[in-house]
CSV table of C-alpha atoms in Angstrom, one decimal:
chain,number,residue,atom,x,y,z
A,141,VAL,CA,0.1,0.0,0.1
A,142,PRO,CA,2.7,2.7,0.8
A,143,GLN,CA,4.1,2.3,-2.9
A,144,ALA,CA,0.5,2.6,-4.2
A,145,MET,CA,0.0,5.7,-2.0
A,146,ALA,CA,3.1,7.3,-3.5
A,147,GLU,CA,1.8,6.6,-7.0
A,148,CYS,CA,-1.3,8.3,-6.2
A,149,ARG,CA,0.4,11.4,-4.9
A,150,ALA,CA,2.5,11.6,-8.0
A,151,ALA,CA,-0.6,11.3,-10.2
A,152,GLY,CA,-2.4,14.0,-8.5
A,153,ILE,CA,-4.9,11.7,-6.7
A,154,ARG,CA,-5.9,12.6,-3.2
A,155,VAL,CA,-6.4,9.6,-0.8
A,156,VAL,CA,-8.5,10.1,2.3
A,157,MET,CA,-9.3,7.4,5.0
A,158,ILE,CA,-12.9,7.4,6.3
A,159,THR,CA,-13.4,4.8,8.9
A,160,GLY,CA,-15.6,3.9,11.9
A,161,ASP,CA,-12.5,3.0,14.0
A,162,GLY,CA,-11.1,5.3,16.8
A,163,PRO,CA,-8.7,8.1,16.0
A,164,LEU,CA,-5.6,6.5,17.4
A,165,THR,CA,-6.2,3.2,15.4
A,166,ALA,CA,-7.0,5.1,12.2
A,167,HIS,CA,-4.0,7.4,12.5
A,168,ALA,CA,-1.6,4.5,13.2
A,169,ILE,CA,-2.8,2.5,10.2
A,170,ALA,CA,-2.7,5.6,8.0
A,171,ARG,CA,1.0,6.1,9.0
A,172,ALA,CA,1.8,2.5,8.3
A,173,ALA,CA,0.1,2.7,4.9
A,174,GLY,CA,2.0,5.9,3.9
A,175,LEU,CA,-1.2,8.0,4.0
A,176,VAL,CA,0.2,10.5,6.5
A,177,GLU,CA,3.9,11.0,7.2
A,178,GLU,CA,3.9,13.4,10.2
A,179,PRO,CA,3.5,11.9,13.7
A,180,ARG,CA,0.3,14.0,14.5
A,181,GLY,CA,-1.5,15.0,11.3
A,182,GLU,CA,-4.8,16.8,11.3
A,183,LEU,CA,-7.8,14.5,11.8
A,184,LEU,CA,-11.5,14.8,12.0
A,185,ASN,CA,-13.9,12.7,14.0
A,186,GLY,CA,-17.6,12.3,13.8
A,187,ALA,CA,-18.3,14.7,16.6
A,188,GLN,CA,-16.3,17.4,15.0
A,189,ILE,CA,-18.0,16.9,11.6
A,190,ASP,CA,-21.5,17.2,13.2
A,191,ALA,CA,-20.4,20.6,14.6
A,192,LEU,CA,-19.4,22.0,11.2
A,193,ASP,CA,-21.6,23.5,8.5
A,194,ASP,CA,-21.2,22.4,4.9
A,195,ALA,CA,-19.0,25.3,3.8
A,196,THR,CA,-16.6,24.8,6.8
A,197,LEU,CA,-16.5,21.1,6.2
A,198,ARG,CA,-15.4,21.6,2.6
A,199,GLU,CA,-12.7,23.9,3.8
A,200,ARG,CA,-11.5,21.5,6.5
A,201,LEU,CA,-11.4,18.4,4.2
A,202,ALA,CA,-8.7,20.2,2.1
A,203,ARG,CA,-6.3,19.6,4.9
A,204,VAL,CA,-7.5,16.3,6.4
A,205,SER,CA,-6.4,12.8,5.3
A,206,VAL,CA,-8.0,10.8,8.2
A,207,CYS,CA,-11.6,10.8,9.3
A,208,ALA,CA,-12.4,8.7,12.3
A,209,ARG,CA,-15.5,7.5,14.2
A,210,ILE,CA,-17.6,8.2,11.2
A,211,SER,CA,-21.2,7.1,10.8
A,212,PRO,CA,-22.7,6.1,7.6
A,213,GLU,CA,-24.6,9.4,7.3
A,214,GLN,CA,-21.3,11.3,7.7
A,215,LYS,CA,-19.5,9.1,5.1
A,216,LEU,CA,-22.2,10.2,2.6
A,217,ARG,CA,-21.8,13.9,3.7
A,218,ILE,CA,-18.1,13.7,3.2
A,219,VAL,CA,-18.5,12.3,-0.3
A,220,ARG,CA,-20.8,15.1,-1.2
A,221,ALA,CA,-18.5,17.8,0.4
A,222,TRP,CA,-15.7,16.6,-1.9
A,223,GLN,CA,-18.0,16.7,-4.9
A,224,ALA,CA,-19.1,20.2,-3.9
A,225,ARG,CA,-15.4,21.2,-4.2
A,226,GLY,CA,-15.5,20.1,-7.8
A,227,GLU,CA,-13.7,16.9,-7.3
A,228,VAL,CA,-14.2,13.4,-9.0
A,229,VAL,CA,-14.7,11.1,-5.9
A,230,ALA,CA,-13.9,7.5,-5.9
A,231,MET,CA,-15.3,5.8,-2.7
A,232,THR,CA,-14.2,2.2,-1.5
A,233,GLY,CA,-16.2,0.1,1.0
A,234,ASP,CA,-17.3,-3.3,1.9
A,235,GLY,CA,-20.1,-3.1,4.4
A,236,VAL,CA,-23.8,-2.3,4.3
A,237,ASN,CA,-23.2,1.0,5.9
A,238,ASP,CA,-20.9,2.0,3.0
A,239,ALA,CA,-23.7,1.6,0.4
A,240,PRO,CA,-25.1,5.1,0.5
A,241,ALA,CA,-21.7,6.6,0.0
A,242,LEU,CA,-20.7,4.2,-2.7
A,243,ARG,CA,-23.9,5.0,-4.6
A,244,ALA,CA,-23.4,8.8,-4.2
A,245,ALA,CA,-19.7,8.8,-5.3
A,246,ASP,CA,-18.7,9.3,-8.9
A,247,ILE,CA,-17.0,5.9,-8.8
A,248,GLY,CA,-18.1,3.4,-6.1
A,249,VAL,CA,-15.6,0.6,-5.6
A,250,ALA,CA,-16.7,-2.4,-3.5
A,251,MET,CA,-14.6,-5.2,-2.3
A,252,GLY,CA,-15.2,-8.5,-4.1
A,253,GLU,CA,-13.8,-11.1,-1.5
A,254,ARG,CA,-15.2,-9.8,1.8
A,255,GLY,CA,-17.6,-7.1,0.6
A,256,THR,CA,-21.4,-7.5,1.3
A,257,ASP,CA,-23.9,-8.0,-1.5
A,258,VAL,CA,-25.4,-4.6,-0.8
A,259,ALA,CA,-22.0,-2.9,-1.2
A,260,ARG,CA,-21.3,-4.8,-4.4
A,261,GLU,CA,-24.7,-3.8,-5.8
A,262,ALA,CA,-24.3,-0.1,-4.9
A,263,ALA,CA,-20.8,0.2,-6.5
A,264,SER,CA,-19.7,0.8,-10.1
A,265,LEU,CA,-16.6,-1.4,-9.7
A,266,VAL,CA,-15.8,-4.6,-7.7
A,267,LEU,CA,-12.2,-5.2,-6.7
A,268,GLN,CA,-11.7,-9.1,-7.1
A,269,ASP,CA,-8.7,-9.2,-4.8
A,270,ASP,CA,-9.6,-6.3,-2.4
A,271,SER,CA,-6.3,-4.8,-2.9
A,272,PHE,CA,-5.6,-1.0,-3.0
A,273,ALA,CA,-2.7,-1.6,-5.3
A,274,SER,CA,-5.1,-3.1,-7.8
A,275,LEU,CA,-7.2,0.0,-7.7
A,276,VAL,CA,-4.3,2.2,-8.5
A,277,ALA,CA,-3.2,-0.3,-11.3
A,278,GLY,CA,-6.8,0.2,-12.7
A,279,VAL,CA,-6.3,3.9,-12.7
A,280,ARG,CA,-3.0,3.5,-14.7
A,281,GLN,CA,-4.7,1.1,-17.1
A,282,GLY,CA,-7.7,3.6,-17.5
A,283,ARG,CA,-5.3,6.4,-18.4
A,284,ARG,CA,-3.5,4.3,-21.0
A,285,ILE,CA,-6.8,3.3,-22.7
A,286,PHE,CA,-8.1,6.9,-22.8
A,287,VAL,CA,-4.9,8.2,-24.3
A,288,ASN,CA,-4.8,5.4,-27.0
A,289,LEU,CA,-8.5,5.9,-27.8
A,290,GLN,CA,-7.8,9.5,-28.5
A,291,LYS,CA,-4.8,8.6,-30.7
A,292,SER,CA,-6.9,6.1,-32.5
A,293,VAL,CA,-9.8,8.4,-33.2
A,294,GLY,CA,-7.4,11.2,-34.4
A,295,TYR,CA,-5.7,8.8,-36.7
A,296,LEU,CA,-8.9,7.6,-38.1
A,297,LEU,CA,-10.1,11.1,-38.9
A,298,ALA,CA,-6.9,12.3,-40.4
A,299,VAL,CA,-6.1,9.1,-42.5
A,300,HIS,CA,-9.3,9.5,-44.7
A,301,LEU,CA,-8.6,12.9,-45.9
A,302,PRO,CA,-5.9,11.9,-48.4
A,303,ILE,CA,-8.0,9.0,-49.6
A,304,VAL,CA,-10.9,11.4,-50.2
A,305,ALA,CA,-8.5,13.8,-51.9
A,306,VAL,CA,-7.1,11.3,-54.4
A,307,ALA,CA,-10.6,10.0,-55.1
A,308,LEU,CA,-11.8,13.5,-56.0
A,309,LEU,CA,-8.7,14.7,-57.8
A,310,PRO,CA,-9.9,13.2,-61.3
A,311,VAL,CA,-13.2,14.9,-60.9
A,312,LEU,CA,-11.7,18.3,-60.1
A,313,ILE,CA,-8.7,18.4,-62.5
A,314,GLY,CA,-9.5,15.5,-64.9
A,315,GLY,CA,-7.4,12.5,-65.7
A,316,PRO,CA,-7.6,8.8,-65.0
A,317,GLN,CA,-9.4,7.3,-62.1
A,318,LEU,CA,-6.7,6.9,-59.5
A,319,LEU,CA,-8.4,4.9,-56.7
A,320,LEU,CA,-10.1,1.7,-57.7
A,321,PRO,CA,-12.5,-0.2,-55.4
A,322,LEU,CA,-9.8,-2.8,-54.9
A,323,HIS,CA,-7.4,-0.1,-53.7
A,324,VAL,CA,-9.9,1.1,-51.1
A,325,VAL,CA,-10.1,-2.4,-49.7
A,326,PHE,CA,-6.3,-2.8,-49.7
A,327,LEU,CA,-6.1,0.5,-47.7
A,328,GLU,CA,-8.7,-0.6,-45.2
A,329,LEU,CA,-6.6,-3.7,-44.6
A,330,LEU,CA,-4.0,-1.2,-43.4
A,331,ILE,CA,-6.3,1.2,-41.5
A,332,ASP,CA,-8.4,-1.3,-39.6
A,333,PRO,CA,-5.5,-3.2,-37.9
A,334,ALA,CA,-3.9,0.1,-37.1
A,335,CYS,CA,-7.0,1.2,-35.1
A,336,SER,CA,-7.9,-2.1,-33.6
A,337,LEU,CA,-4.5,-3.6,-32.9
A,338,VAL,CA,-1.7,-1.0,-33.0
A,339,PHE,CA,-3.2,1.6,-30.8
A,340,GLU,CA,-4.8,-0.9,-28.6
A,341,ALA,CA,-1.5,-2.5,-28.0
A,342,GLU,CA,0.3,0.9,-27.6
A,343,PRO,CA,2.3,0.7,-24.3
A,344,GLU,CA,1.6,3.3,-21.6
A,345,PRO,CA,3.7,6.5,-21.5
A,346,ALA,CA,6.4,6.6,-19.1
A,347,ASP,CA,4.7,9.6,-17.3
A,348,THR,CA,1.3,8.0,-17.0
A,349,MET,CA,1.2,8.3,-13.3
A,350,ARG,CA,3.2,11.4,-13.0
A,351,VAL,CA,0.6,13.8,-14.6
A,352,PRO,CA,-2.5,15.2,-12.9
A,353,PRO,CA,-6.0,13.7,-13.7
A,354,ARG,CA,-7.8,15.2,-16.6
A,355,ARG,CA,-10.8,17.4,-15.9
A,356,ALA,CA,-14.2,15.7,-15.6
A,357,GLY,CA,-15.5,17.7,-18.6
A,358,VAL,CA,-12.7,16.6,-21.1
A,359,ARG,CA,-14.4,14.7,-23.9
A,360,LEU,CA,-12.9,11.7,-25.8
A,361,ILE,CA,-13.5,13.6,-29.1
A,362,ALA,CA,-12.5,17.1,-28.2
A,363,SER,CA,-12.5,20.0,-30.6
A,364,THR,CA,-8.7,20.5,-30.2
A,365,MET,CA,-8.2,16.9,-31.0
A,366,VAL,CA,-10.4,17.2,-34.1
A,367,ARG,CA,-8.6,20.4,-35.3
A,368,ARG,CA,-5.2,18.6,-34.8
A,369,ALA,CA,-6.3,15.6,-36.8
A,370,LEU,CA,-7.6,17.8,-39.6
A,371,LEU,CA,-4.4,19.7,-39.7
A,372,VAL,CA,-2.3,16.4,-39.9
A,373,GLY,CA,-4.7,15.0,-42.5
A,374,GLY,CA,-4.3,18.3,-44.5
A,375,VAL,CA,-0.6,17.9,-44.7
A,376,GLY,CA,-1.2,14.4,-46.1
A,377,VAL,CA,-3.6,15.8,-48.7
A,378,VAL,CA,-0.9,18.4,-49.8
A,379,ALA,CA,1.6,15.6,-50.0
A,380,VAL,CA,-0.5,13.2,-52.2
A,381,VAL,CA,-1.7,16.0,-54.5
A,382,ALA,CA,1.8,17.3,-55.0
A,383,ALA,CA,3.0,13.8,-55.9
A,384,GLN,CA,0.3,13.5,-58.5
A,385,VAL,CA,0.8,16.9,-59.9
A,386,ALA,CA,4.6,16.1,-60.2
A,387,ALA,CA,3.8,12.8,-61.9
A,388,ARG,CA,1.7,14.3,-64.4
A,389,ALA,CA,4.1,17.2,-65.1
A,390,TRP,CA,6.8,14.4,-66.0
A,391,GLY,CA,4.3,12.8,-68.5
A,392,ALA,CA,3.6,9.6,-66.4
A,393,ASN,CA,1.0,7.3,-68.0
A,394,ASP,CA,-2.3,6.4,-66.4
A,395,ASP,CA,-0.9,3.1,-64.7
A,396,LEU,CA,2.1,5.0,-63.3
A,397,CYS,CA,-0.1,7.8,-62.0
A,398,ARG,CA,-2.3,5.2,-60.3
A,399,ALA,CA,0.8,3.6,-58.7
A,400,ILE,CA,2.1,6.9,-57.4
A,401,ALA,CA,-1.3,7.8,-56.0
A,402,LEU,CA,-1.6,4.5,-54.2
A,403,GLY,CA,2.0,4.6,-53.0
A,404,SER,CA,1.6,8.2,-51.8
A,405,VAL,CA,-1.6,7.4,-49.9
A,406,ILE,CA,0.1,4.5,-48.1
A,407,ALA,CA,3.1,6.5,-47.3
A,408,ALA,CA,0.9,9.2,-45.9
A,409,ASN,CA,-1.0,6.6,-43.9
A,410,LEU,CA,2.2,5.2,-42.3
A,411,ALA,CA,3.6,8.8,-41.6
A,412,MET,CA,0.2,9.6,-39.7
A,413,LEU,CA,0.3,6.3,-37.9
A,414,VAL,CA,3.8,7.1,-36.6
A,415,TRP,CA,2.9,10.8,-35.8
A,416,PHE,CA,-0.2,9.9,-33.8
A,417,ARG,CA,1.9,7.3,-31.9
A,418,HIS,CA,4.7,9.6,-31.1
A,419,GLY,CA,4.4,13.1,-32.4
A,420,ASP,CA,1.7,14.5,-30.1
A,421,SER,CA,3.2,15.3,-26.8
A,422,ARG,CA,-0.1,16.6,-25.5
A,423,LEU,CA,-1.3,13.1,-25.7
A,424,HIS,CA,1.7,11.7,-23.7
A,425,ALA,CA,3.6,10.1,-26.5
A,426,ALA,CA,4.5,6.5,-26.0
A,427,ARG,CA,7.7,4.8,-26.2
A,428,ARG,CA,9.6,4.0,-29.4
A,429,SER,CA,8.1,1.9,-32.2
A,430,ALA,CA,10.0,-1.2,-31.3
A,431,SER,CA,8.1,-1.5,-28.0
A,432,ASN,CA,4.8,-2.3,-29.9
A,433,PRO,CA,4.9,-5.6,-31.7
A,434,ALA,CA,1.6,-5.1,-33.4
A,435,PHE,CA,3.1,-2.0,-35.2
A,436,VAL,CA,6.1,-4.1,-36.3
A,437,TRP,CA,3.9,-6.9,-37.6
A,438,LEU,CA,1.7,-4.4,-39.4
A,439,LEU,CA,4.7,-3.0,-41.3
A,440,ILE,CA,5.9,-6.5,-42.1
A,441,GLY,CA,2.4,-7.5,-43.4
A,442,LEU,CA,2.2,-4.4,-45.4
A,443,THR,CA,5.6,-5.0,-47.0
A,444,VAL,CA,4.7,-8.5,-48.0
A,445,ALA,CA,1.3,-7.4,-49.4
A,446,CYS,CA,2.8,-4.7,-51.5
A,447,GLY,CA,5.4,-7.0,-52.8
A,448,ALA,CA,2.9,-9.6,-53.7
A,449,VAL,CA,0.8,-6.9,-55.5
A,450,LEU,CA,3.8,-5.8,-57.6
A,451,GLY,CA,5.4,-9.2,-58.1
A,452,ALA,CA,2.3,-11.2,-59.4
A,453,THR,CA,1.5,-9.9,-62.7
A,454,PRO,CA,-2.2,-10.8,-62.8
A,455,LEU,CA,-2.6,-9.2,-59.4
A,456,THR,CA,-0.7,-6.1,-60.6
A,457,ARG,CA,-3.1,-5.8,-63.5
A,458,GLN,CA,-6.1,-6.1,-61.3
A,459,PHE,CA,-4.8,-3.2,-59.4
A,460,GLY,CA,-4.3,-1.2,-62.5
A,461,LEU,CA,-0.6,-0.8,-61.9
A,462,PRO,CA,2.3,-0.8,-64.4
A,463,THR,CA,3.9,-4.2,-65.1
A,464,GLY,CA,7.3,-5.2,-66.3
A,465,PRO,CA,10.5,-7.0,-65.1
A,466,GLU,CA,11.5,-4.0,-63.0
A,467,VAL,CA,8.2,-4.0,-61.1
A,468,GLN,CA,8.3,-7.8,-60.6
A,469,GLY,CA,11.9,-7.5,-59.3
A,470,LEU,CA,10.8,-4.7,-56.9
A,471,GLY,CA,7.8,-6.9,-55.7
A,472,ALA,CA,10.1,-9.9,-55.1
A,473,ALA,CA,12.5,-7.8,-53.2
A,474,LEU,CA,9.6,-6.4,-51.0
A,475,VAL,CA,8.4,-10.0,-50.3
A,476,LEU,CA,11.9,-11.3,-49.4
A,477,LEU,CA,12.4,-8.1,-47.2
A,478,GLY,CA,9.1,-8.7,-45.4
A,479,LEU,CA,9.6,-12.5,-44.8
A,480,GLY,CA,13.1,-11.8,-43.5
A,481,ALA,CA,11.9,-9.1,-41.1
A,482,ALA,CA,9.1,-11.5,-40.0
A,483,ALA,CA,11.6,-14.3,-39.2
A,484,LEU,CA,13.8,-11.8,-37.3
A,485,ALA,CA,10.9,-10.4,-35.4
A,486,TRP,CA,9.6,-13.9,-34.5
A,487,ARG,CA,13.0,-14.8,-33.3
A,488,ARG,CA,13.4,-11.8,-31.1
A,489,LEU,CA,9.8,-12.3,-29.8
A,490,GLY,CA,10.6,-15.8,-28.9
A,491,ARG,CA,13.8,-14.8,-27.1
A,492,HIS,CA,11.9,-12.1,-25.2
A,493,ARG,CA,9.3,-14.5,-24.0
């Protein structure tokens, strides 16, 4: 528990003990658990709380970490006092007398092993092992999931802008159809695993438990995140359009223009994937790419798939891409590169396990 208490302090989480036990017992346990460090910290008991009005109680709670000889009604009052201060309150408990406070708290957490049925029904979460450290680990995991969901949604918004631009380009400035239905399916085979596998497996940032909690009103899809995603997607649009304009200026034929369009969209896709994993410090960028095996396997799979499309002439024609010995040689090289990288990754993964 002391280590978990230290993590809470570093993460900006305030821990307060509310117990029906006597002040001496409560304070001794609070010191052993690392909740209070000074020999005689400020403490409130039930009789003192009854003598305080709501405004004074809210002011006193800012300095108090232990509340002793507390009745069920007073537990509920303490929870509501913290909520009146604008705080998000998580309340833990195991007894029938904890149920009103568990229900009133923003997050009620009941004990799964020794908790009563009433406490478990009143709570939002149930700790299976009754461990305070598990509760802190849940906070860490929740922070990681929220950040990764924001990254995934931002990437999903941004990555479709270059695809839409390439699809509309022939309509706006003329020329051959650049994105065929088969191309869209191929791109979705890259986008969907990126959202469902890569960001889901993204490791937690090193500072996950060293930043304050986000405000209660922060949304998953916030306006700042949408603007950032549109800006990144806009950069991708400029890149793919510039590649297409340059190709036409050099006199590239329809098949080559289509290959350049597909290649530039894939390159923009990968660049956005890397950026949303690492480039946004405001989303607590994660560790380097090698720490996420899902990202490595996605790159390997994409390399092999592109090699197969370029190396197999019938498949190349279905994609509307240029054919020839040079293209086939490039496709074979990509396949060999992808298979070699897969063998190396498998070997490293097995050694790591």
